[in-house]
Coordinates of C-alpha atoms in Angstrom, one line a residue:
Chain A
M1316 CA 143.7 19.4 141.7
R1317 CA 142.6 18.8 137.8
R1318 CA 139.8 21.4 138.2
L1319 CA 142.1 24.1 139.7
Y1320 CA 143.9 23.6 136.2
D1321 CA 141.7 23.0 133.9
P1322 CA 141.1 27.1 134.0
I1323 CA 145.1 27.3 133.2
Y1324 CA 144.5 24.7 130.5
R1325 CA 142.6 26.4 128.7
Y1326 CA 141.9 30.2 129.2
W1327 CA 145.4 30.7 129.4
F1328 CA 147.7 28.7 127.5
R1329 CA 144.6 27.5 124.9
V1330 CA 146.3 24.4 124.3
E1331 CA 145.6 23.3 121.2
W1332 CA 146.5 19.7 119.2
E1333 CA 147.5 18.5 116.2
G1334 CA 147.2 14.6 115.5
L1335 CA 145.4 13.4 118.3
D1336 CA 144.9 10.0 116.5
N1337 CA 148.4 9.0 116.6
V1338 CA 148.4 8.7 120.5
P1339 CA 147.0 4.6 120.2
M1340 CA 143.9 4.4 122.0
S1341 CA 144.5 0.9 124.1
G1342 CA 147.7 -0.3 124.9
G1343 CA 151.4 0.7 126.0
A1344 CA 153.0 3.2 124.7
L1345 CA 155.9 5.9 125.3
L1346 CA 155.3 9.8 124.1
V1347 CA 158.6 11.2 123.6
A1348 CA 158.4 14.9 123.8
N1349 CA 160.5 18.4 123.6
H1350 CA 161.2 20.3 127.6
A1351 CA 161.3 24.3 128.3
G1352 CA 160.7 26.5 130.4
A1353 CA 162.3 27.4 133.6
I1354 CA 159.4 25.0 135.5
P1355 CA 158.9 23.6 132.1
P1356 CA 154.7 23.8 131.6
D1357 CA 154.5 21.4 128.9
A1358 CA 154.7 18.3 131.1
P1359 CA 151.3 19.7 133.0
A1360 CA 149.2 20.5 129.5
V1361 CA 150.3 17.4 127.5
M1362 CA 149.7 15.4 130.9
H1363 CA 145.8 16.9 131.0
G1364 CA 145.3 17.1 127.4
I1365 CA 146.1 13.7 127.1
E1366 CA 143.5 12.5 129.6
E1367 CA 140.4 15.5 129.2
E1368 CA 141.1 14.6 125.3
L1369 CA 141.6 10.8 124.9
G1370 CA 140.4 10.2 128.7
R1371 CA 143.5 7.8 129.2
P1372 CA 145.2 8.1 131.8
I1373 CA 149.2 9.1 131.4
Y1374 CA 152.1 8.8 133.6
G1375 CA 154.5 11.7 133.4
M1376 CA 158.1 10.3 134.3
A1377 CA 160.5 13.2 136.2
D1378 CA 163.3 14.0 137.4
F1379 CA 163.6 12.4 141.0
F1380 CA 164.8 16.0 141.9
F1381 CA 161.0 16.3 142.3
R1382 CA 161.0 14.1 145.0
T1383 CA 163.1 16.3 146.9
V1384 CA 161.3 18.8 147.3
P1385 CA 158.9 19.0 150.1
V1386 CA 155.2 19.5 148.5
V1387 CA 156.2 20.3 144.8
G1388 CA 156.9 16.2 145.0
T1389 CA 154.2 14.5 146.1
L1390 CA 151.9 17.3 144.4
W1391 CA 153.7 16.1 141.6
S1392 CA 153.2 12.5 142.4
R1393 CA 149.5 12.7 142.8
A1394 CA 148.9 14.5 140.2
G1395 CA 150.0 10.8 137.7
G1396 CA 153.7 11.6 138.0
V1397 CA 155.8 9.2 138.2
P1398 CA 160.3 9.1 139.1
A1399 CA 162.3 8.4 135.8
H1400 CA 163.6 5.3 137.0
P1401 CA 163.4 2.1 133.8
E1402 CA 161.9 -0.4 136.1
N1403 CA 158.8 2.2 136.6
A1404 CA 159.0 2.7 132.6
F1405 CA 159.0 0.0 131.7
R1406 CA 156.2 -1.7 134.3
L1407 CA 153.9 1.4 133.1
L1408 CA 154.4 0.5 129.2
H1409 CA 155.3 -3.7 129.5
D1410 CA 153.2 -5.5 132.7
E1411 CA 150.0 -2.5 133.1
H1412 CA 149.6 -1.3 129.2
Q1413 CA 149.8 2.0 130.0
L1414 CA 151.3 5.9 128.6
A1415 CA 153.8 7.5 129.8
L1416 CA 155.1 10.9 129.4
V1417 CA 159.6 11.4 129.1
F1418 CA 161.6 14.0 128.5
P1419 CA 164.8 12.2 126.7
E1420 CA 166.4 16.1 126.8
G1421 CA 166.2 16.4 130.7
S1422 CA 167.3 19.0 132.7
K1423 CA 169.3 20.3 129.6
G1424 CA 165.7 21.1 128.2
P1425 CA 164.5 23.6 130.6
S1426 CA 167.5 25.3 131.6
K1427 CA 169.0 26.0 128.2
T1428 CA 168.2 30.0 128.1
Y1429 CA 166.0 32.3 125.8
A1430 CA 169.1 32.1 123.4
D1431 CA 169.1 28.1 122.3
R1432 CA 164.7 28.1 121.8
Y1433 CA 163.6 25.2 120.6
R1434 CA 166.6 24.5 119.5
L1435 CA 166.8 20.7 120.6
R1436 CA 170.1 18.7 123.4
R1437 CA 170.7 16.0 123.4
F1438 CA 168.2 13.1 124.1
G1439 CA 170.4 11.6 127.0
R1440 CA 172.0 8.2 126.3
G1441 CA 169.6 6.9 124.8
G1442 CA 167.2 4.7 127.3
F1443 CA 163.7 6.2 126.1
V1444 CA 164.1 3.8 123.5
E1445 CA 166.0 1.5 125.3
I1446 CA 162.4 0.4 127.2
A1447 CA 160.1 1.5 124.4
M1448 CA 162.0 -2.1 122.6
R1449 CA 162.3 -3.8 125.5
A1450 CA 158.3 -3.1 126.0
G1451 CA 157.6 -4.1 122.5
V1452 CA 155.5 -0.5 122.3
P1453 CA 156.3 2.4 119.5
I1454 CA 157.4 5.6 120.6
V1455 CA 155.0 8.7 119.8
P1456 CA 157.5 12.0 119.7
L1457 CA 155.4 14.9 120.4
A1458 CA 156.3 18.7 119.4
I1459 CA 155.5 21.7 121.3
V1460 CA 155.2 25.3 121.0
G1461 CA 155.1 27.5 123.4
A1462 CA 156.5 26.4 126.3
E1463 CA 160.0 27.5 125.1
E1464 CA 158.0 31.7 125.9
A1465 CA 155.6 31.1 128.5
M1466 CA 159.0 31.0 131.4
P1467 CA 161.7 32.3 129.3
I1468 CA 165.7 32.5 130.7
L1469 CA 167.3 35.3 131.0
F1470 CA 170.7 33.9 132.7
R1471 CA 171.1 31.1 135.1
L1472 CA 173.1 31.1 138.1
P1473 CA 175.4 28.0 137.8
T1474 CA 177.0 29.4 141.6
L1475 CA 173.7 29.1 143.4
S1476 CA 172.7 26.3 141.9
R1477 CA 175.8 24.6 143.2
A1478 CA 174.8 26.4 147.3
L1479 CA 171.2 24.7 146.5
H1480 CA 171.9 21.3 145.8
V1481 CA 168.9 22.2 141.8
P1482 CA 170.0 21.0 139.0
Y1483 CA 169.7 24.8 137.1
F1484 CA 169.2 28.2 138.4
P1485 CA 167.7 30.2 136.1
V1486 CA 167.0 33.7 136.3
T1487 CA 163.8 34.5 134.4
A1488 CA 161.5 37.6 131.9
N1489 CA 158.9 36.4 134.5
M1490 CA 160.7 37.3 137.7
L1491 CA 162.0 40.3 136.2
L1492 CA 159.1 41.8 134.8
L1493 CA 156.5 40.1 138.4
G1494 CA 159.6 40.2 140.9
P1495 CA 161.4 37.2 142.2
V1496 CA 157.5 35.6 144.1
L1497 CA 155.4 36.3 141.8
G1498 CA 157.7 35.1 139.1
T1499 CA 158.6 32.2 139.8
V1500 CA 154.5 31.1 139.9
T1501 CA 153.6 33.1 137.5
Y1502 CA 153.9 32.3 133.5
F1503 CA 153.6 34.2 130.5
P1504 CA 149.9 33.3 128.5
A1505 CA 152.1 32.4 125.5
K1506 CA 149.8 29.6 123.4
I1507 CA 150.9 26.1 123.2
R1508 CA 150.4 24.1 120.8
I1509 CA 151.1 20.2 120.3
R1510 CA 151.6 18.4 117.3
V1511 CA 151.7 13.8 117.7
L1512 CA 154.1 12.7 114.9
E1513 CA 153.4 9.3 114.0
P1514 CA 154.0 6.7 115.8
T1515 CA 157.2 4.6 115.5
I1516 CA 157.1 0.8 115.5
F1517 CA 160.7 -0.8 116.3
D1518 CA 160.8 -3.8 114.3
V1519 CA 163.3 -5.5 117.7
E1520 CA 162.1 -8.5 119.5
P1521 CA 161.5 -7.8 123.4
G1522 CA 161.9 -8.1 126.0
L1523 CA 165.8 -8.7 125.6
D1524 CA 168.3 -7.2 128.3
H1525 CA 170.3 -5.9 125.6
Y1526 CA 170.1 -4.1 122.2
S1527 CA 172.2 -3.4 119.9
K1528 CA 173.7 0.6 121.1
S1529 CA 174.3 2.1 118.0
R1530 CA 170.7 0.9 117.3
V1531 CA 168.7 3.0 119.5
M1532 CA 171.0 6.2 119.6
D1533 CA 170.5 5.8 115.9
E1534 CA 167.5 6.0 116.2
A1535 CA 166.6 7.9 119.5
E1536 CA 169.3 10.6 117.3
R1537 CA 165.7 10.4 114.2
V1538 CA 163.4 11.2 116.7
R1539 CA 165.1 13.7 117.9
G1540 CA 165.3 15.0 114.5
R1541 CA 161.6 14.7 113.8
I1542 CA 160.2 16.6 116.3
Q1543 CA 163.0 19.5 115.6
D1544 CA 162.1 18.9 111.6
A1545 CA 158.5 19.4 113.2
L1546 CA 159.0 22.5 115.7
H1547 CA 160.8 24.4 112.6
D1548 CA 157.0 23.7 110.4
M1549 CA 155.4 24.4 113.5
L1550 CA 157.8 27.9 114.3
R1551 CA 156.9 28.5 110.5
D1552 CA 153.5 29.1 110.4
R1553 CA 152.9 30.1 114.2
R1554 CA 152.4 34.4 113.5
S1555 CA 152.3 35.4 117.1
V1556 CA 153.5 34.2 120.9
W1557 CA 150.6 34.9 122.4
F1558 CA 147.8 33.9 119.8
G1559 CA 149.9 30.8 117.7
Chain B
M686 CA 160.3 -39.8 158.8
G687 CA 159.4 -35.8 159.9
R688 CA 161.1 -32.8 160.5
R689 CA 163.1 -31.7 162.5
V690 CA 163.3 -27.7 162.8
L691 CA 164.4 -25.1 165.1
I692 CA 163.6 -21.6 165.4
T693 CA 166.3 -18.8 166.2
G694 CA 164.7 -16.0 167.9
L695 CA 161.7 -18.4 169.9
D696 CA 161.4 -15.5 172.4
T697 CA 160.7 -12.5 169.7
F698 CA 157.4 -12.0 168.9
W699 CA 158.9 -14.4 165.3
G700 CA 159.9 -16.6 166.5
G701 CA 157.0 -18.4 168.8
R702 CA 154.6 -17.5 166.8
T703 CA 156.6 -19.7 164.2
A704 CA 156.8 -21.9 166.7
Q705 CA 153.3 -22.5 167.2
A706 CA 151.8 -22.0 164.0
L707 CA 154.4 -25.2 163.6
E708 CA 153.6 -27.0 166.5
A709 CA 149.7 -27.7 164.6
D710 CA 151.7 -28.9 162.0
P711 CA 151.8 -32.8 162.1
S712 CA 155.2 -33.3 160.2
V713 CA 156.9 -32.2 161.7
D714 CA 158.8 -34.0 164.5
M715 CA 160.6 -32.1 166.6
L716 CA 160.4 -28.6 167.5
L717 CA 163.4 -26.4 169.1
G718 CA 163.8 -22.7 169.6
L719 CA 166.9 -20.6 170.9
G720 CA 166.1 -17.1 173.3
T721 CA 167.8 -15.6 175.0
T722 CA 165.1 -15.0 177.3
E723 CA 162.2 -16.8 177.7
P724 CA 159.0 -17.5 175.5
K725 CA 156.1 -15.3 175.1
V726 CA 153.1 -17.6 173.6
P727 CA 152.3 -20.2 175.7
L728 CA 154.2 -23.4 173.9
E729 CA 153.1 -27.2 173.1
R730 CA 155.6 -29.4 172.5
T731 CA 158.6 -26.8 171.3
E732 CA 161.4 -27.4 173.5
F733 CA 163.6 -23.8 174.8
V734 CA 166.9 -23.8 175.1
R735 CA 168.8 -20.4 176.1
T736 CA 171.3 -19.2 174.5
D737 CA 173.4 -15.4 174.4
Q738 CA 172.3 -13.3 171.7
T739 CA 175.5 -14.5 168.6
Y740 CA 174.7 -18.7 168.9
S741 CA 178.4 -19.1 169.8
I742 CA 176.5 -22.9 170.7
L743 CA 174.3 -23.4 167.7
S744 CA 176.7 -25.5 165.6
R745 CA 176.8 -27.4 168.6
I746 CA 173.2 -27.6 169.3
V747 CA 172.6 -29.2 165.3
R748 CA 175.2 -32.1 165.9
A749 CA 173.3 -33.1 168.9
T750 CA 169.7 -32.4 167.2
Q751 CA 170.1 -33.3 163.4
V752 CA 167.4 -30.6 162.8
D753 CA 167.1 -30.6 159.0
T754 CA 165.7 -27.1 159.2
I755 CA 166.3 -23.7 160.5
I756 CA 164.2 -21.1 160.5
H757 CA 165.6 -17.4 161.6
T758 CA 163.4 -14.8 162.9
F759 CA 165.8 -13.0 164.9
L760 CA 167.1 -10.5 162.9
E761 CA 166.6 -7.3 164.5
T762 CA 164.9 -4.9 162.1
S763 CA 164.3 -1.3 164.7
S764 CA 167.2 0.8 165.8
T765 CA 164.6 1.1 168.5
R766 CA 165.0 -1.6 170.4
V767 CA 168.4 -2.2 170.9
P768 CA 171.9 -0.3 170.7
G769 CA 174.0 -0.1 167.4
R770 CA 176.7 -1.9 169.1
V771 CA 173.7 -5.1 169.9
L772 CA 172.6 -4.7 166.8
H773 CA 175.6 -5.5 165.0
E774 CA 176.1 -8.3 166.7
I775 CA 173.1 -9.9 166.7
N776 CA 172.6 -9.7 163.1
V777 CA 175.4 -10.3 162.0
I778 CA 177.6 -11.9 164.2
G779 CA 175.0 -14.5 165.2
T780 CA 173.7 -14.9 161.4
M781 CA 177.5 -16.3 160.3
N782 CA 177.3 -18.5 163.7
L783 CA 174.6 -20.5 162.0
L784 CA 175.3 -20.5 158.5
A785 CA 178.7 -21.9 159.6
A786 CA 177.2 -24.7 161.7
A787 CA 174.7 -25.1 158.4
G788 CA 177.4 -25.4 156.0
A789 CA 179.7 -27.5 157.7
T790 CA 180.6 -30.6 156.9
G791 CA 178.3 -33.5 156.7
T792 CA 175.7 -31.9 158.6
S793 CA 171.8 -32.6 159.3
V794 CA 170.6 -29.6 157.8
R795 CA 169.1 -29.3 154.2
Q796 CA 167.2 -25.8 154.9
V797 CA 167.8 -22.4 156.1
V798 CA 164.8 -20.2 156.2
V799 CA 165.6 -16.1 157.2
K800 CA 163.5 -13.7 158.2
S801 CA 164.1 -10.4 156.5
S802 CA 163.2 -7.2 155.7
T803 CA 162.2 -4.7 152.9
H804 CA 164.9 -2.1 154.4
V805 CA 167.8 -3.6 152.5
Y806 CA 166.0 -2.0 149.7
G807 CA 166.4 1.9 151.4
S808 CA 164.0 4.8 150.4
S809 CA 165.3 7.2 148.7
A810 CA 164.1 9.2 145.6
E811 CA 166.1 7.6 142.7
D812 CA 164.4 4.4 143.7
P813 CA 161.8 3.0 141.9
A814 CA 157.7 2.5 142.5
W815 CA 157.9 -1.2 143.1
F816 CA 161.8 -3.2 143.8
S817 CA 161.4 -6.5 142.5
E818 CA 163.7 -9.3 144.1
E819 CA 166.2 -8.3 141.7
T820 CA 166.6 -4.8 142.1
P821 CA 170.2 -3.4 142.3
R822 CA 169.5 -1.0 145.6
P823 CA 170.3 2.5 144.3
S824 CA 171.5 4.3 147.1
P825 CA 173.9 3.1 149.1
P826 CA 172.9 1.9 152.9
A827 CA 171.7 5.0 155.0
T828 CA 171.3 3.6 158.0
R829 CA 172.5 1.2 160.4
V830 CA 169.6 -1.2 160.7
E831 CA 170.2 -1.2 156.4
R832 CA 173.5 -1.8 156.9
S833 CA 173.5 -4.8 158.9
L834 CA 170.4 -6.3 157.1
V835 CA 172.6 -5.8 153.8
E836 CA 175.7 -7.8 154.8
V837 CA 172.9 -9.9 156.6
E838 CA 172.5 -10.8 152.9
S839 CA 175.5 -10.8 151.7
L840 CA 176.2 -14.0 154.2
V841 CA 173.3 -16.0 152.7
S842 CA 173.9 -15.5 149.4
D843 CA 177.7 -16.8 149.9
F844 CA 176.2 -19.5 151.7
A845 CA 173.3 -20.3 148.9
Q846 CA 176.4 -19.9 146.6
E847 CA 178.9 -22.3 148.2
N848 CA 175.9 -24.9 149.2
P849 CA 173.7 -25.5 145.6
D850 CA 172.6 -28.9 147.8
R851 CA 170.4 -27.0 150.6
T852 CA 167.8 -24.6 150.1
V853 CA 168.0 -21.3 151.3
S854 CA 165.2 -19.2 151.2
L855 CA 165.1 -15.6 152.6
L856 CA 161.8 -13.4 152.5
R857 CA 162.2 -9.4 152.8
F858 CA 158.8 -8.6 154.6
A859 CA 158.2 -5.1 153.8
N860 CA 157.0 -2.9 157.6
V861 CA 154.5 -5.0 159.8
L862 CA 151.6 -4.3 161.6
G863 CA 148.8 -6.5 163.3
S864 CA 147.3 -6.8 166.5
D865 CA 150.1 -7.8 168.3
I866 CA 153.2 -6.7 166.9
V867 CA 155.1 -3.9 168.2
T868 CA 157.0 -1.8 166.4
P869 CA 158.4 1.4 166.1
I870 CA 155.0 2.5 164.1
S871 CA 152.5 0.7 166.4
Q872 CA 153.7 1.9 169.4
N873 CA 153.3 5.9 167.5
L874 CA 149.9 4.8 167.2
R875 CA 149.4 3.6 169.9
R876 CA 149.6 6.7 171.4
R877 CA 147.6 8.3 168.3
V878 CA 150.6 10.0 166.6
L879 CA 152.1 9.4 163.5
P880 CA 155.2 11.2 163.2
S881 CA 155.7 12.3 159.2
V882 CA 158.0 14.6 157.4
F883 CA 156.4 18.2 156.2
G884 CA 155.2 18.3 152.4
F885 CA 156.3 14.8 152.1
D886 CA 152.7 11.4 151.9
P887 CA 154.9 8.9 150.2
L888 CA 153.8 5.9 148.8
V889 CA 154.2 3.0 151.9
Q890 CA 153.6 -0.8 152.7
F891 CA 152.3 -3.3 155.2
V892 CA 152.7 -6.7 156.0
E893 CA 150.1 -8.1 158.2
E894 CA 151.5 -10.6 161.1
D895 CA 149.7 -13.1 160.7
D896 CA 151.1 -13.2 156.6
V897 CA 153.8 -12.6 157.9
V898 CA 153.5 -16.3 160.0
R899 CA 152.2 -17.8 157.2
S900 CA 154.8 -17.4 155.2
L901 CA 157.0 -18.3 156.7
E902 CA 155.6 -21.7 156.7
H903 CA 154.6 -21.7 153.6
V904 CA 157.4 -21.5 152.2
T905 CA 159.3 -24.3 155.2
R906 CA 156.4 -27.2 154.0
H907 CA 157.0 -26.9 150.5
R908 CA 161.2 -26.1 150.4
L909 CA 161.4 -23.2 148.6
G910 CA 164.4 -22.5 148.0
G911 CA 164.8 -18.6 146.7
V912 CA 164.5 -14.7 147.8
Y913 CA 161.1 -13.7 148.1
N914 CA 159.1 -10.8 149.0
V915 CA 156.6 -11.1 151.4
A916 CA 154.1 -7.3 151.5
G917 CA 150.4 -6.6 151.2
S918 CA 150.0 -5.6 148.3
G919 CA 149.0 -2.0 147.2
K920 CA 150.5 1.2 148.7
L921 CA 148.9 3.6 150.7
P922 CA 149.8 7.1 151.6
W923 CA 151.9 8.1 155.1
S924 CA 149.0 10.1 156.1
E925 CA 146.3 7.6 155.2
V926 CA 148.4 5.1 157.9
A927 CA 147.1 7.8 160.4
G928 CA 143.6 7.9 159.0
I929 CA 142.7 4.0 158.8
A930 CA 144.7 4.2 162.7
G931 CA 142.9 7.4 163.9
A932 CA 146.2 8.6 164.7
L933 CA 147.3 13.0 164.8
L934 CA 149.6 13.5 161.8
V935 CA 152.6 15.3 163.4
P936 CA 154.5 16.5 160.4
L937 CA 158.4 17.8 161.1
P938 CA 160.8 19.7 159.6
P939 CA 161.9 18.6 156.1
L940 CA 164.7 20.4 157.2
G941 CA 166.9 19.1 160.9
T942 CA 164.7 16.1 160.4
R943 CA 166.9 13.8 162.3
T944 CA 167.3 16.8 165.3
A945 CA 163.3 17.6 165.8
A946 CA 163.1 13.5 165.8
S947 CA 165.8 13.3 168.7
L948 CA 164.5 16.1 170.4
F949 CA 160.6 14.0 170.1
G950 CA 162.5 10.8 171.2
S951 CA 164.0 12.2 174.2
L952 CA 160.8 13.4 174.9
R953 CA 159.2 9.9 174.3
L954 CA 156.7 11.4 172.2
L955 CA 157.7 10.0 169.3
Q956 CA 159.4 7.5 168.0
F957 CA 161.3 8.1 164.8
P958 CA 164.5 6.6 163.9
P959 CA 166.3 6.8 161.5
E960 CA 165.0 3.8 158.9
L961 CA 161.5 5.5 159.4
E962 CA 162.1 9.3 158.3
R963 CA 163.3 8.2 155.3
L964 CA 160.4 5.8 154.6
A965 CA 158.4 8.9 155.9
R966 CA 160.6 11.0 152.3
Y967 CA 160.2 8.4 149.9
G968 CA 158.1 5.5 151.0
R969 CA 159.3 2.5 149.8
G970 CA 157.0 -0.3 147.8
V971 CA 158.0 -4.3 146.5
D972 CA 156.7 -7.2 144.5
T973 CA 155.1 -9.8 145.5
R974 CA 155.0 -11.4 142.6
R975 CA 157.2 -13.7 142.9
I976 CA 155.8 -15.6 146.1
T977 CA 152.1 -15.5 145.1
E978 CA 153.1 -17.0 142.2
A979 CA 154.6 -20.1 143.8
G980 CA 151.2 -20.4 145.4
F981 CA 150.8 -18.0 148.6
A982 CA 147.7 -16.5 149.3
F983 CA 147.8 -13.0 151.3
R984 CA 144.9 -12.5 153.3
Y985 CA 145.0 -9.1 153.8
T986 CA 146.1 -5.7 151.5
S987 CA 149.2 -2.9 152.5
A988 CA 145.3 -1.3 154.1
G989 CA 144.3 -3.9 155.3
A990 CA 147.0 -4.6 157.6
V991 CA 146.8 -1.1 159.2
A992 CA 143.3 -1.9 160.1
S993 CA 143.8 -5.0 161.1
F994 CA 145.7 -3.3 163.7
A995 CA 143.9 -0.5 164.1
R996 CA 140.8 -2.9 164.6
A997 CA 143.0 -4.8 168.1
N998 CA 144.2 -1.4 168.4
N999 CA 139.7 0.0 169.2
L1000 CA 139.7 -2.9 171.2
R1001 CA 142.9 -2.9 173.8
R1002 CA 142.0 1.1 174.2
S1003 CA 138.0 -0.2 175.2
I1004 CA 138.9 -3.4 177.6
G1005 CA 142.4 -2.0 178.8
R1006 CA 145.5 -4.4 179.2
S1007 CA 145.0 -8.4 179.0
D1008 CA 146.6 -9.2 182.3
D1009 CA 146.6 -13.5 181.7
R1010 CA 149.7 -13.1 179.6
Y1011 CA 151.9 -15.9 179.9
H1012 CA 154.3 -16.5 181.9
Y1013 CA 157.1 -19.4 180.9
E1014 CA 158.3 -21.8 184.3
Q1015 CA 161.1 -23.8 183.7
D1016 CA 159.7 -26.6 185.4
V1017 CA 156.1 -26.5 184.5
E1018 CA 157.3 -27.0 180.7
Q1019 CA 159.3 -30.0 181.3
F1020 CA 157.3 -31.8 183.2
F1021 CA 154.6 -31.4 180.5
R1022 CA 157.0 -32.9 178.0
H1023 CA 159.3 -35.1 179.7
S1024 CA 157.5 -36.7 183.0
P1025 CA 156.0 -39.6 182.5
A1026 CA 153.5 -38.7 184.7
V1027 CA 152.2 -36.7 181.3
V1028 CA 149.5 -39.8 179.7
R1029 CA 150.3 -38.7 175.6
T1030 CA 147.8 -39.1 173.3
T1031 CA 148.4 -37.3 170.6
E1032 CA 151.7 -39.9 169.4
V1033 CA 151.2 -42.7 167.6

């Protein structure tokens, strides 16, 4: 499956990394990124990239909803996907010293429409900060540009999503141009750039049951702010959606 | 003074095997087994008492025999063998009577060992990859088996809280496979089929039957209180189970699975009870670090348990059903245990 994805990573999205040396080569670390695109292409790009460039396994944390979808859920878990349960994250980071990737925006990220592109949503309830504190690992923020344009959402159909029990039902530009079937599985060839920011190391004692909620929220907000700033910086230098 | 042990469900696979294992232990003075039917395995010195399935006479037996340890193996963890009503009677009411006997004032009981199942964690999309003994289940109990086991466990934990001077051991076993045990999964695999849900290939755990008996013996011998997960290390994909056992994977539709399963079930082609159906969708894994840290060493991994079943199944296929199975004869057993004509050399 990786071999099938590699050409997409290399030639379709032409993924480019900056600051990869900010990802630690050993020990646990929590990678935190912005999330976008109706069916977000950023998760596979980051996961494949880290494994190719650094030769380290990485586990992507995703919504439980994935597991309930036949075939998709199984493929996702075979590719290194893990349901986003705090215990899973803690075990990976603390007990097994692995890299984990989270998208704290959750489904609010990919479900935003094209008009709101590159505007980060709320970072959940800061759960990712708490896990990193408890596991005693650094947070490595990632800013990803390009995923927004690969499958932009024009509008959503809330009635349909409710009827189908899915988090959101998007109507994408891809669907309008390529038809409902091809448009669901085809991304636009947007250039994806990923910038790895300086890791954040928390000076708190690991292993506690509770951490100050206000501290957690502040830190989450700070990480969000840094990613947002990096996105603006990258977009300032971007000349073309398709060629970077 | 040696230990005096009472085992429930002597006529079931678990009770019989545990009694056999404890008979070899010289520190056990007396073994007593309860069962609704006759024992299925040959026993040397275990006394057998026939009771009803809810053990209404248990407190009298405990008073009369002064047992210090009760091993409760008679919990039904599959909905295919008994109707739901009976399941509740056996699991919940049976345990209630048992704990009442063990908690009576002035009772001789010092340790209660309960054989539960990892079904208490359920199986849902919201599950963590590995459940520790303390992880709460994210989904409400969905099947009859789960509901009754959850109720049993709450009775047991209440009992442990009310009686801090007694050792209460609760073992949660993953799905069991091995050379002899009959479960819905093994029945399917013997017919060389394994039902699955289309598009799902979850990771599951198994524990080998010998490890089950050894772990019950381990917590009894070392008087280990508390809750322990018992499962072979590692997980394996559902499809791999069929692969190792040489069975054909039969995918049922992801929508209307229940209907399809009951259709196949009524045609006696497949056994796919609701508790397995959820497992075949989302799988389950439990963390067994606690029992290994308590000194227990597993002999089989999860995949090893499946392989052990497959090997026994190959043998069965080659030689057919062995007909030298044991039949319990009340008079013969009584003679060997109590007749003055029998010379007892083992007695010290």
